[in-house]
Amino acid sequence: MRPEIAVLDIQGQYRVYTEFYRADAAAKTIVLVNGSMATTASFAQTVKSLYPQFNVVLYDQPYAGRSKIHNRHEQMLTKEVEGQILLELLDHFAAEHVLSFSWGGAATLVALAQRPHRVEKAVISSFSPVINAPMRDYLERGVDYLSNLDRDRVGHLVNSTIGKHLP
């Protein structure tokens, strides 16, 4: 089970690292959408569960994982841009299914709002459409620390908030 690896040009602005696990017996293709701080490597066990029933597509956002080295990081991506990237990947791989995790749900919902004609089913897992006060505080502080390149504060923020709940 070796993936076909490619770095795709998206909108002439972004280069996106992809892994395509093609299965001869699969009738459908599924794209997995990462949550925050996750990369294609995060899906190792998920791929094993879905393959060979599905062709499986993994990708790294332009700012993460193996996509990072192929992009200039001049500004943060919006969920709308992430949604457009997902739409192009769904089209490129002719995917009928999409499965998102955590904050990958925001980009997935933006993409699905465009009603991509090929998508038959989608699963949005572990995503809350409501941003409460603690989450807003986390996001605002995170953006501030990241824009100031303050890695120590970013690390402390993650560890003292969502990190308390991670194994």
mmCIF file of C-alpha atoms in Angstrom:
data_model
loop_
_atom_site.group_PDB
_atom_site.id
_atom_site.type_symbol
_atom_site.label_atom_id
_atom_site.label_comp_id
_atom_site.label_asym_id
_atom_site.label_seq_id
_atom_site.Cartn_x
_atom_site.Cartn_y
_atom_site.Cartn_z
ATOM 1 C CA MET A 1 0.000 0.000 0.000
ATOM 2 C CA ARG A 2 2.165 2.799 -1.323
ATOM 3 C CA PRO A 3 0.636 6.157 -2.175
ATOM 4 C CA GLU A 4 1.011 8.068 -5.386
ATOM 5 C CA ILE A 5 2.635 11.292 -4.205
ATOM 6 C CA ALA A 6 2.201 14.629 -5.944
ATOM 7 C CA VAL A 7 2.530 18.320 -5.174
ATOM 8 C CA LEU A 8 -0.386 19.995 -6.930
ATOM 9 C CA ASP A 9 -0.632 23.609 -8.042
ATOM 10 C CA ILE A 10 -3.847 25.094 -6.641
ATOM 11 C CA GLN A 11 -5.194 28.373 -8.035
ATOM 12 C CA GLY A 12 -1.688 29.292 -9.198
ATOM 13 C CA GLN A 13 -0.997 30.404 -5.613
ATOM 14 C CA TYR A 14 -0.535 27.307 -3.487
ATOM 15 C CA ARG A 15 1.347 24.046 -3.780
ATOM 16 C CA VAL A 16 -0.325 21.188 -1.950
ATOM 17 C CA TYR A 17 1.350 17.901 -1.072
ATOM 18 C CA THR A 18 -0.987 14.944 -1.684
ATOM 19 C CA GLU A 19 -0.958 11.205 -1.141
ATOM 20 C CA PHE A 20 -3.332 9.100 -3.240
ATOM 21 C CA TYR A 21 -3.893 5.508 -2.131
ATOM 22 C CA ARG A 22 -5.385 3.887 -5.228
ATOM 23 C CA ALA A 23 -7.197 0.591 -4.699
ATOM 24 C CA ASP A 24 -8.132 -1.472 -7.745
ATOM 25 C CA ALA A 25 -11.248 -2.832 -6.035
ATOM 26 C CA ALA A 26 -12.491 0.570 -4.809
ATOM 27 C CA ALA A 27 -15.540 2.090 -6.459
ATOM 28 C CA LYS A 28 -15.373 5.417 -4.586
ATOM 29 C CA THR A 29 -12.758 7.965 -3.538
ATOM 30 C CA ILE A 30 -12.635 9.736 -0.180
ATOM 31 C CA VAL A 31 -10.669 12.862 0.756
ATOM 32 C CA LEU A 32 -9.608 13.196 4.401
ATOM 33 C CA VAL A 33 -9.397 16.758 5.748
ATOM 34 C CA ASN A 34 -6.959 17.440 8.593
ATOM 35 C CA GLY A 35 -7.773 19.251 11.767
ATOM 36 C CA SER A 36 -5.541 21.933 13.245
ATOM 37 C CA MET A 37 -1.902 20.951 13.686
ATOM 38 C CA ALA A 38 -2.439 17.657 11.831
ATOM 39 C CA THR A 39 -0.751 16.423 8.676
ATOM 40 C CA THR A 40 -1.030 13.453 6.355
ATOM 41 C CA ALA A 41 0.991 11.439 8.882
ATOM 42 C CA SER A 42 -1.903 11.799 11.332
ATOM 43 C CA PHE A 43 -4.036 9.565 9.120
ATOM 44 C CA ALA A 44 -1.868 6.430 9.061
ATOM 45 C CA GLN A 45 -4.405 4.319 10.964
ATOM 46 C CA THR A 46 -7.407 5.868 9.209
ATOM 47 C CA VAL A 47 -6.003 4.954 5.798
ATOM 48 C CA LYS A 48 -5.625 1.336 6.926
ATOM 49 C CA SER A 49 -9.296 1.289 7.935
ATOM 50 C CA LEU A 50 -10.601 2.750 4.671
ATOM 51 C CA TYR A 51 -8.260 1.090 2.177
ATOM 52 C CA PRO A 52 -8.966 -0.922 -0.036
ATOM 53 C CA GLN A 53 -12.712 -0.236 0.175
ATOM 54 C CA PHE A 54 -11.964 3.326 -0.921
ATOM 55 C CA ASN A 55 -9.347 5.165 -2.867
ATOM 56 C CA VAL A 56 -8.009 7.486 -0.152
ATOM 57 C CA VAL A 57 -6.652 11.016 -0.626
ATOM 58 C CA LEU A 58 -4.620 12.780 2.047
ATOM 59 C CA TYR A 59 -3.186 16.281 1.812
ATOM 60 C CA ASP A 60 -1.345 18.888 3.807
ATOM 61 C CA GLN A 61 -2.551 22.464 3.893
ATOM 62 C CA PRO A 62 -0.053 24.916 2.302
ATOM 63 C CA TYR A 63 1.188 25.968 5.763
ATOM 64 C CA ALA A 64 1.708 22.462 7.161
ATOM 65 C CA GLY A 65 3.519 19.193 6.765
ATOM 66 C CA ARG A 66 5.098 18.432 3.415
ATOM 67 C CA SER A 67 3.311 21.321 1.686
ATOM 68 C CA LYS A 68 5.025 23.914 3.842
ATOM 69 C CA ILE A 69 8.353 23.951 1.989
ATOM 70 C CA HIS A 70 6.609 24.574 -1.345
ATOM 71 C CA ASN A 71 4.792 27.769 -0.285
ATOM 72 C CA ARG A 72 5.545 31.338 0.713
ATOM 73 C CA HIS A 73 3.852 32.125 3.975
ATOM 74 C CA GLU A 74 2.928 35.748 3.461
ATOM 75 C CA GLN A 75 -0.472 35.626 5.139
ATOM 76 C CA MET A 76 -2.663 33.225 7.051
ATOM 77 C CA LEU A 77 -5.148 31.196 5.037
ATOM 78 C CA THR A 78 -8.824 31.837 5.636
ATOM 79 C CA LYS A 79 -11.367 29.044 5.926
ATOM 80 C CA GLU A 80 -12.716 30.240 2.575
ATOM 81 C CA VAL A 81 -9.338 29.686 0.898
ATOM 82 C CA GLU A 82 -9.018 26.303 2.603
ATOM 83 C CA GLY A 83 -12.502 25.483 1.311
ATOM 84 C CA GLN A 84 -11.466 26.421 -2.242
ATOM 85 C CA ILE A 85 -8.374 24.231 -1.960
ATOM 86 C CA LEU A 86 -10.566 21.331 -0.846
ATOM 87 C CA LEU A 87 -12.979 21.911 -3.738
ATOM 88 C CA GLU A 88 -10.118 21.727 -6.215
ATOM 89 C CA LEU A 89 -8.828 18.531 -4.627
ATOM 90 C CA LEU A 90 -12.299 16.955 -4.671
ATOM 91 C CA ASP A 91 -12.508 17.770 -8.363
ATOM 92 C CA HIS A 92 -8.944 16.711 -9.196
ATOM 93 C CA PHE A 93 -9.350 13.299 -7.551
ATOM 94 C CA ALA A 94 -13.017 12.901 -8.613
ATOM 95 C CA ALA A 95 -13.938 12.200 -4.992
ATOM 96 C CA GLU A 96 -17.446 11.187 -3.962
ATOM 97 C CA HIS A 97 -16.825 11.322 -0.201
ATOM 98 C CA VAL A 98 -15.149 13.665 2.250
ATOM 99 C CA LEU A 99 -14.287 13.070 5.904
ATOM 100 C CA SER A 100 -13.072 15.933 8.076
ATOM 101 C CA PHE A 101 -11.625 15.990 11.546
ATOM 102 C CA SER A 102 -11.692 18.743 14.160
ATOM 103 C CA TRP A 103 -11.129 22.193 12.642
ATOM 104 C CA GLY A 104 -10.896 20.690 9.168
ATOM 105 C CA GLY A 105 -14.683 20.797 9.450
ATOM 106 C CA ALA A 106 -14.708 24.556 8.862
ATOM 107 C CA ALA A 107 -13.055 24.264 5.437
ATOM 108 C CA THR A 108 -15.212 21.243 4.625
ATOM 109 C CA LEU A 109 -18.431 23.086 5.421
ATOM 110 C CA VAL A 110 -17.292 26.053 3.307
ATOM 111 C CA ALA A 111 -16.540 23.685 0.410
ATOM 112 C CA LEU A 112 -19.816 21.781 0.781
ATOM 113 C CA ALA A 113 -21.772 25.047 0.775
ATOM 114 C CA GLN A 114 -20.733 25.310 -2.899
ATOM 115 C CA ARG A 115 -22.613 22.043 -3.539
ATOM 116 C CA PRO A 116 -19.877 20.181 -5.406
ATOM 117 C CA HIS A 117 -21.776 17.982 -7.858
ATOM 118 C CA ARG A 118 -19.710 14.831 -7.363
ATOM 119 C CA VAL A 119 -19.825 14.655 -3.538
ATOM 120 C CA GLU A 120 -22.379 12.089 -2.354
ATOM 121 C CA LYS A 121 -21.552 11.859 1.352
ATOM 122 C CA ALA A 122 -19.632 13.841 3.924
ATOM 123 C CA VAL A 123 -18.767 13.272 7.555
ATOM 124 C CA ILE A 124 -17.855 16.240 9.732
ATOM 125 C CA SER A 125 -16.406 14.790 12.928
ATOM 126 C CA SER A 126 -15.444 16.482 16.175
ATOM 127 C CA PHE A 127 -16.383 19.942 15.000
ATOM 128 C CA SER A 128 -18.490 22.522 16.738
ATOM 129 C CA PRO A 129 -20.075 25.244 14.621
ATOM 130 C CA VAL A 130 -20.215 27.477 17.696
ATOM 131 C CA ILE A 131 -17.124 29.360 18.824
ATOM 132 C CA ASN A 132 -17.586 30.015 22.527
ATOM 133 C CA ALA A 133 -15.669 32.579 24.598
ATOM 134 C CA PRO A 134 -12.785 30.255 25.625
ATOM 135 C CA MET A 135 -12.309 29.098 22.014
ATOM 136 C CA ARG A 136 -12.428 32.675 20.711
ATOM 137 C CA ASP A 137 -9.795 33.659 23.294
ATOM 138 C CA TYR A 138 -7.630 30.702 22.236
ATOM 139 C CA LEU A 139 -7.924 31.580 18.554
ATOM 140 C CA GLU A 140 -7.283 35.301 19.037
ATOM 141 C CA ARG A 141 -4.246 34.719 21.233
ATOM 142 C CA GLY A 142 -2.984 32.077 18.806
ATOM 143 C CA VAL A 143 -3.232 34.437 15.838
ATOM 144 C CA ASP A 144 -1.483 37.169 17.829
ATOM 145 C CA TYR A 145 1.367 34.896 18.947
ATOM 146 C CA LEU A 146 1.778 33.385 15.490
ATOM 147 C CA SER A 147 1.817 36.758 13.745
ATOM 148 C CA ASN A 148 4.537 37.878 16.181
ATOM 149 C CA LEU A 149 6.476 34.631 15.614
ATOM 150 C CA ASP A 150 6.397 33.994 19.357
ATOM 151 C CA ARG A 151 6.879 30.227 19.350
ATOM 152 C CA ASP A 152 7.266 29.944 23.111
ATOM 153 C CA ARG A 153 3.887 31.565 23.744
ATOM 154 C CA VAL A 154 2.241 29.474 21.009
ATOM 155 C CA GLY A 155 3.588 26.303 22.611
ATOM 156 C CA HIS A 156 2.482 27.361 26.070
ATOM 157 C CA LEU A 157 -0.975 28.325 24.753
ATOM 158 C CA VAL A 158 -1.486 24.950 23.066
ATOM 159 C CA ASN A 159 -0.155 22.964 26.020
ATOM 160 C CA SER A 160 -2.169 24.886 28.618
ATOM 161 C CA THR A 161 -5.460 24.699 26.694
ATOM 162 C CA ILE A 162 -6.195 21.932 24.182
ATOM 163 C CA GLY A 163 -2.951 20.134 25.112
ATOM 164 C CA LYS A 164 -4.444 19.244 28.484
ATOM 165 C CA HIS A 165 -6.972 17.058 26.653
ATOM 166 C CA LEU A 166 -4.607 15.310 24.221
ATOM 167 C CA PRO A 167 -2.940 11.982 25.008
#
